[in-house]
mmCIF file of N, CA and C in Angstrom:
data_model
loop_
_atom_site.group_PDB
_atom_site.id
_atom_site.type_symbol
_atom_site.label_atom_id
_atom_site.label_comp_id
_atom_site.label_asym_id
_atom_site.label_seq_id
_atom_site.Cartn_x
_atom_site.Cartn_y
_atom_site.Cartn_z
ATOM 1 N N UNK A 81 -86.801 28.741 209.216
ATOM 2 C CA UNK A 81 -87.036 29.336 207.921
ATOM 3 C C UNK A 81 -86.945 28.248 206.860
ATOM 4 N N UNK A 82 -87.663 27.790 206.107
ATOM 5 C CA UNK A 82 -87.812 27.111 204.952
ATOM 6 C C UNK A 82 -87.629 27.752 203.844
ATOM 7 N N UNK A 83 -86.317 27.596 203.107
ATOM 8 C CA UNK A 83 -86.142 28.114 201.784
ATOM 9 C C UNK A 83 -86.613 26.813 200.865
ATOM 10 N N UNK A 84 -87.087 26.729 199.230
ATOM 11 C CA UNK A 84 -87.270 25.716 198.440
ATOM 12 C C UNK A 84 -87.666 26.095 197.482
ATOM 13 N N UNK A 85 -86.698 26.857 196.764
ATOM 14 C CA UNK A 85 -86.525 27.332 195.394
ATOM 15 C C UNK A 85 -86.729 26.233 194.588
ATOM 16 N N UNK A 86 -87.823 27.005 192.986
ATOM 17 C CA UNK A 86 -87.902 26.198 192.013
ATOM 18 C C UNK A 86 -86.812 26.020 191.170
ATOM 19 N N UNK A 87 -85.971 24.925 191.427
ATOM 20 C CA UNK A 87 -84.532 24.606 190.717
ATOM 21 C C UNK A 87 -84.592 24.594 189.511
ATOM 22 N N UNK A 88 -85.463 24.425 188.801
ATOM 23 C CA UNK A 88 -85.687 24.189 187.206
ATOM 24 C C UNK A 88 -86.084 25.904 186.907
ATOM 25 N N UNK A 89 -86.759 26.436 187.517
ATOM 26 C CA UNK A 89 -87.069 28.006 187.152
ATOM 27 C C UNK A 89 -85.946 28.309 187.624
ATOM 28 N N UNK A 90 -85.045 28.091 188.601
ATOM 29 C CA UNK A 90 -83.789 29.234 188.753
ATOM 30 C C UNK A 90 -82.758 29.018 187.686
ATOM 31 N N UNK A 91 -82.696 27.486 187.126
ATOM 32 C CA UNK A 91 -82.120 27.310 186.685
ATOM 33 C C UNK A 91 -81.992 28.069 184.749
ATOM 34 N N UNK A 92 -83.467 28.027 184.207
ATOM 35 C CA UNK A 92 -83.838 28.867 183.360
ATOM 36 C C UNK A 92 -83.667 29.840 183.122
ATOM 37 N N UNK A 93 -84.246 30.988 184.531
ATOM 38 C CA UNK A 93 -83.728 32.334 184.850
ATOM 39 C C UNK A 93 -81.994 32.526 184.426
ATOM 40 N N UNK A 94 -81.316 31.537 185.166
ATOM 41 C CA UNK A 94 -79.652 31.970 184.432
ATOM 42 C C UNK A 94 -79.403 31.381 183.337
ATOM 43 N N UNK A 95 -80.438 30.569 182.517
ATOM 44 C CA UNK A 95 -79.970 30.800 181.211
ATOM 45 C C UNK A 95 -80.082 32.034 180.194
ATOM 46 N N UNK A 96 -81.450 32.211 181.077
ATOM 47 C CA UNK A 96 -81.721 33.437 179.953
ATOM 48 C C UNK A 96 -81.077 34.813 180.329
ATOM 49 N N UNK A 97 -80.723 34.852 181.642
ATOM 50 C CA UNK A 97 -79.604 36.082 181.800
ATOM 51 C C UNK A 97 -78.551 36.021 181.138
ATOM 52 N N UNK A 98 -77.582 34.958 181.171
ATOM 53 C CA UNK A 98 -76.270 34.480 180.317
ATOM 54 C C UNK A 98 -76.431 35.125 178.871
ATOM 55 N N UNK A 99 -77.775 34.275 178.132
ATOM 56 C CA UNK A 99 -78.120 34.454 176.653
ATOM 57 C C UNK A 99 -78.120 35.801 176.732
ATOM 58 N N UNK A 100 -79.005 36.547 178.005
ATOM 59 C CA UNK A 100 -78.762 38.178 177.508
ATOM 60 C C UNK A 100 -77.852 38.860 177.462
ATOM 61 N N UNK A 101 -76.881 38.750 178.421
ATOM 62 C CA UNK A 101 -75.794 39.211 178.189
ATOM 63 C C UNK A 101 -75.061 38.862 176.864
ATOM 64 N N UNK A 102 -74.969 37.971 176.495
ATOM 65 C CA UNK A 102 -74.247 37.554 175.658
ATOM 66 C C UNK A 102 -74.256 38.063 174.336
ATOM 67 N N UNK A 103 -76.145 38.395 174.136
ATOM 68 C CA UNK A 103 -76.333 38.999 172.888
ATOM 69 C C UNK A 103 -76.551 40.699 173.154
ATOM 70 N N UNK A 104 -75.901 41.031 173.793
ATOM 71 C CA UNK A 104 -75.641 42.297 174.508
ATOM 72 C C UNK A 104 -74.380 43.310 174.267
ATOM 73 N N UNK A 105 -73.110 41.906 174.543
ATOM 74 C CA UNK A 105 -72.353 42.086 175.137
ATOM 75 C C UNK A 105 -71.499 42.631 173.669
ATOM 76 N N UNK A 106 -71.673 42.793 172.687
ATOM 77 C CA UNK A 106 -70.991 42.850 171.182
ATOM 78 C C UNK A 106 -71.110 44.460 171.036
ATOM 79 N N UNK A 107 -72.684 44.844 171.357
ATOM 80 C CA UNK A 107 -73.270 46.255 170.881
ATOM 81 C C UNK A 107 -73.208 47.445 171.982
ATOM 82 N N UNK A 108 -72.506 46.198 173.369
ATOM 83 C CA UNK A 108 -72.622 47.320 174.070
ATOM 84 C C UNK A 108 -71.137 47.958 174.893
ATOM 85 N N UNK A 109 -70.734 49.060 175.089
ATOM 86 C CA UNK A 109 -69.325 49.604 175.215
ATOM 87 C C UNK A 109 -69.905 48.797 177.023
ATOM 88 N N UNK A 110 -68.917 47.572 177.460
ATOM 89 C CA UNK A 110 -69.218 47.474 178.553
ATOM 90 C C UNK A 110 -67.614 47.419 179.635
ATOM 91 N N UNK A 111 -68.002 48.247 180.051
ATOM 92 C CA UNK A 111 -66.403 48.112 181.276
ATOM 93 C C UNK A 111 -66.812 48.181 182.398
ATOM 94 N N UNK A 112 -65.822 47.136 183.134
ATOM 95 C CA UNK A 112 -66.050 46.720 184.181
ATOM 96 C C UNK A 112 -65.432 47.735 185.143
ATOM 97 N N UNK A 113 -66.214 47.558 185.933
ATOM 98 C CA UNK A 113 -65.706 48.819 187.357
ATOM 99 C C UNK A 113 -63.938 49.003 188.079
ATOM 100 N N UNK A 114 -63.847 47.593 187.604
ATOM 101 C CA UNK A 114 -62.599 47.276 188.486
ATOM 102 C C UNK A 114 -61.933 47.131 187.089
ATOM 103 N N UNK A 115 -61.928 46.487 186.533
ATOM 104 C CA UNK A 115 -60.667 45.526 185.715
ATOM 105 C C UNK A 115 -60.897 46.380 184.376
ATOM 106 N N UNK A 116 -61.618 47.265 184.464
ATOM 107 C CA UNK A 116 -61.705 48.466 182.897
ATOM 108 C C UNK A 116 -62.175 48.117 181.497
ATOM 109 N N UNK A 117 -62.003 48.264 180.642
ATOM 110 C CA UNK A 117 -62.382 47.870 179.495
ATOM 111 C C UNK A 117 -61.634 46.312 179.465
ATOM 112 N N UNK A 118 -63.046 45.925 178.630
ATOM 113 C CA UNK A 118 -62.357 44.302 178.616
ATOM 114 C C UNK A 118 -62.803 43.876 177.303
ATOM 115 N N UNK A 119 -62.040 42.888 176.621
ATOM 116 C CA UNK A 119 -62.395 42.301 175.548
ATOM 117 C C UNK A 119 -64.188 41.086 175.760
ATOM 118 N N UNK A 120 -64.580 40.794 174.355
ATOM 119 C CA UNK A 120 -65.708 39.940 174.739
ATOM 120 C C UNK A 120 -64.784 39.030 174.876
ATOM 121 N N UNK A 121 -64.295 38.267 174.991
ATOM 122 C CA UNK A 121 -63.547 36.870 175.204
ATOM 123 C C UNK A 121 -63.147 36.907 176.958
ATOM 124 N N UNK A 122 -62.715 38.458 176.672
ATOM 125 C CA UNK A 122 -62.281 38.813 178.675
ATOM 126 C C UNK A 122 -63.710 38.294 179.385
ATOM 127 N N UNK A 123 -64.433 39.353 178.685
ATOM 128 C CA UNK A 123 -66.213 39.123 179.616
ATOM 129 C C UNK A 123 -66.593 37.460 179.749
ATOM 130 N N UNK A 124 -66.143 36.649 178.297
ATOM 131 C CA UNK A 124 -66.736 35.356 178.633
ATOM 132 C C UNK A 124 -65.963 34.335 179.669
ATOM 133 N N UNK A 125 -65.067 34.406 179.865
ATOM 134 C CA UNK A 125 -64.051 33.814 180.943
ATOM 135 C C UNK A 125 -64.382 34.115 182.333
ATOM 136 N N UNK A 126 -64.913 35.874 182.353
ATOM 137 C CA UNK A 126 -64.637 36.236 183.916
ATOM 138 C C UNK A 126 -66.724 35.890 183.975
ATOM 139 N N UNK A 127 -67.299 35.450 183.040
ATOM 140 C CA UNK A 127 -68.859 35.245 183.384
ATOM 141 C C UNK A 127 -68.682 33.737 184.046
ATOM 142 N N UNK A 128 -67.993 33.074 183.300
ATOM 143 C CA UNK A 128 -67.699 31.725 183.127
ATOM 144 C C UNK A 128 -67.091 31.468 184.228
ATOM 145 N N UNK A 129 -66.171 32.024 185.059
ATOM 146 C CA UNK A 129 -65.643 31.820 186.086
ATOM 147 C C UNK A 129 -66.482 32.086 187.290
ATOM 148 N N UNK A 130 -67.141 33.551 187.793
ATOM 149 C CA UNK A 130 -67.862 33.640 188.323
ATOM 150 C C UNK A 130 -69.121 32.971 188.562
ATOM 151 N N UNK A 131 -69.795 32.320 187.405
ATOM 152 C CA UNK A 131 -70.640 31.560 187.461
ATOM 153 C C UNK A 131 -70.151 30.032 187.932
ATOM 154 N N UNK A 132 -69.233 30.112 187.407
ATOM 155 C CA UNK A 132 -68.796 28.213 187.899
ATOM 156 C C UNK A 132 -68.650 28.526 189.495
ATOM 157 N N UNK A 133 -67.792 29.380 189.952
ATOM 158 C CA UNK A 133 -67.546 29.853 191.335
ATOM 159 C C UNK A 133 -69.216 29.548 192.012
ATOM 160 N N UNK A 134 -69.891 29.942 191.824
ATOM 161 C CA UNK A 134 -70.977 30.315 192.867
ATOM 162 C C UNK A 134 -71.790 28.807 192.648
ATOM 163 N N UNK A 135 -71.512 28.093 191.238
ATOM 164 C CA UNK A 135 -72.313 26.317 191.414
ATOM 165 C C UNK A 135 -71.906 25.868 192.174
ATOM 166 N N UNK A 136 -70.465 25.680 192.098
ATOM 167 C CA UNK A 136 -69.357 24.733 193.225
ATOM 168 C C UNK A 136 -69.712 25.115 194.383
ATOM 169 N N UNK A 137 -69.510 26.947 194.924
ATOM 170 C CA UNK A 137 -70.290 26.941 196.310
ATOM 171 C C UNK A 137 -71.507 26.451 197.006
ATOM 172 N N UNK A 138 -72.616 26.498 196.334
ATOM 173 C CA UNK A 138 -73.670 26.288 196.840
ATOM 174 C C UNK A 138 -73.606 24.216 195.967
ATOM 175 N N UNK A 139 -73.096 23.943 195.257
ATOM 176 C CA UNK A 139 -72.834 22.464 195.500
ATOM 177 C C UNK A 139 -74.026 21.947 194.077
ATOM 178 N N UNK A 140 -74.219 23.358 193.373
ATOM 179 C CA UNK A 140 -75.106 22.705 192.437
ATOM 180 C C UNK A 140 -74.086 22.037 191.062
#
């Protein structure tokens, strides 16, 4: 199986998800399934974490 993702388009794609959330994340009542209502500062830490989590895995 040959995977060979466009790194520069994937990489885009999660900017512009991030940006959406982000300009989202003020207007919209968002709680998390598990951890319940969260502050925006909560949301930017646990995006920020999760996202760093999954570069380091895959080594980007």
């Amino acid at each position: 199986m040959n995977f060979d993702p466009n790194l520069e388009a994937e990489k885009q794609n999660l900017i512009n998800l991030i940006n959406k959330f982000d300009a989202q994340k003020d207007t919209l009542a968002i709680k998390h399934p598990i951890f319940g209502k969260m502050s925006t500062e909560q949301w930017d830490v646990l995006l920020w974490k999760h996202t760093d989590h999954h570069l380091r895995q895959f080594g980007a």
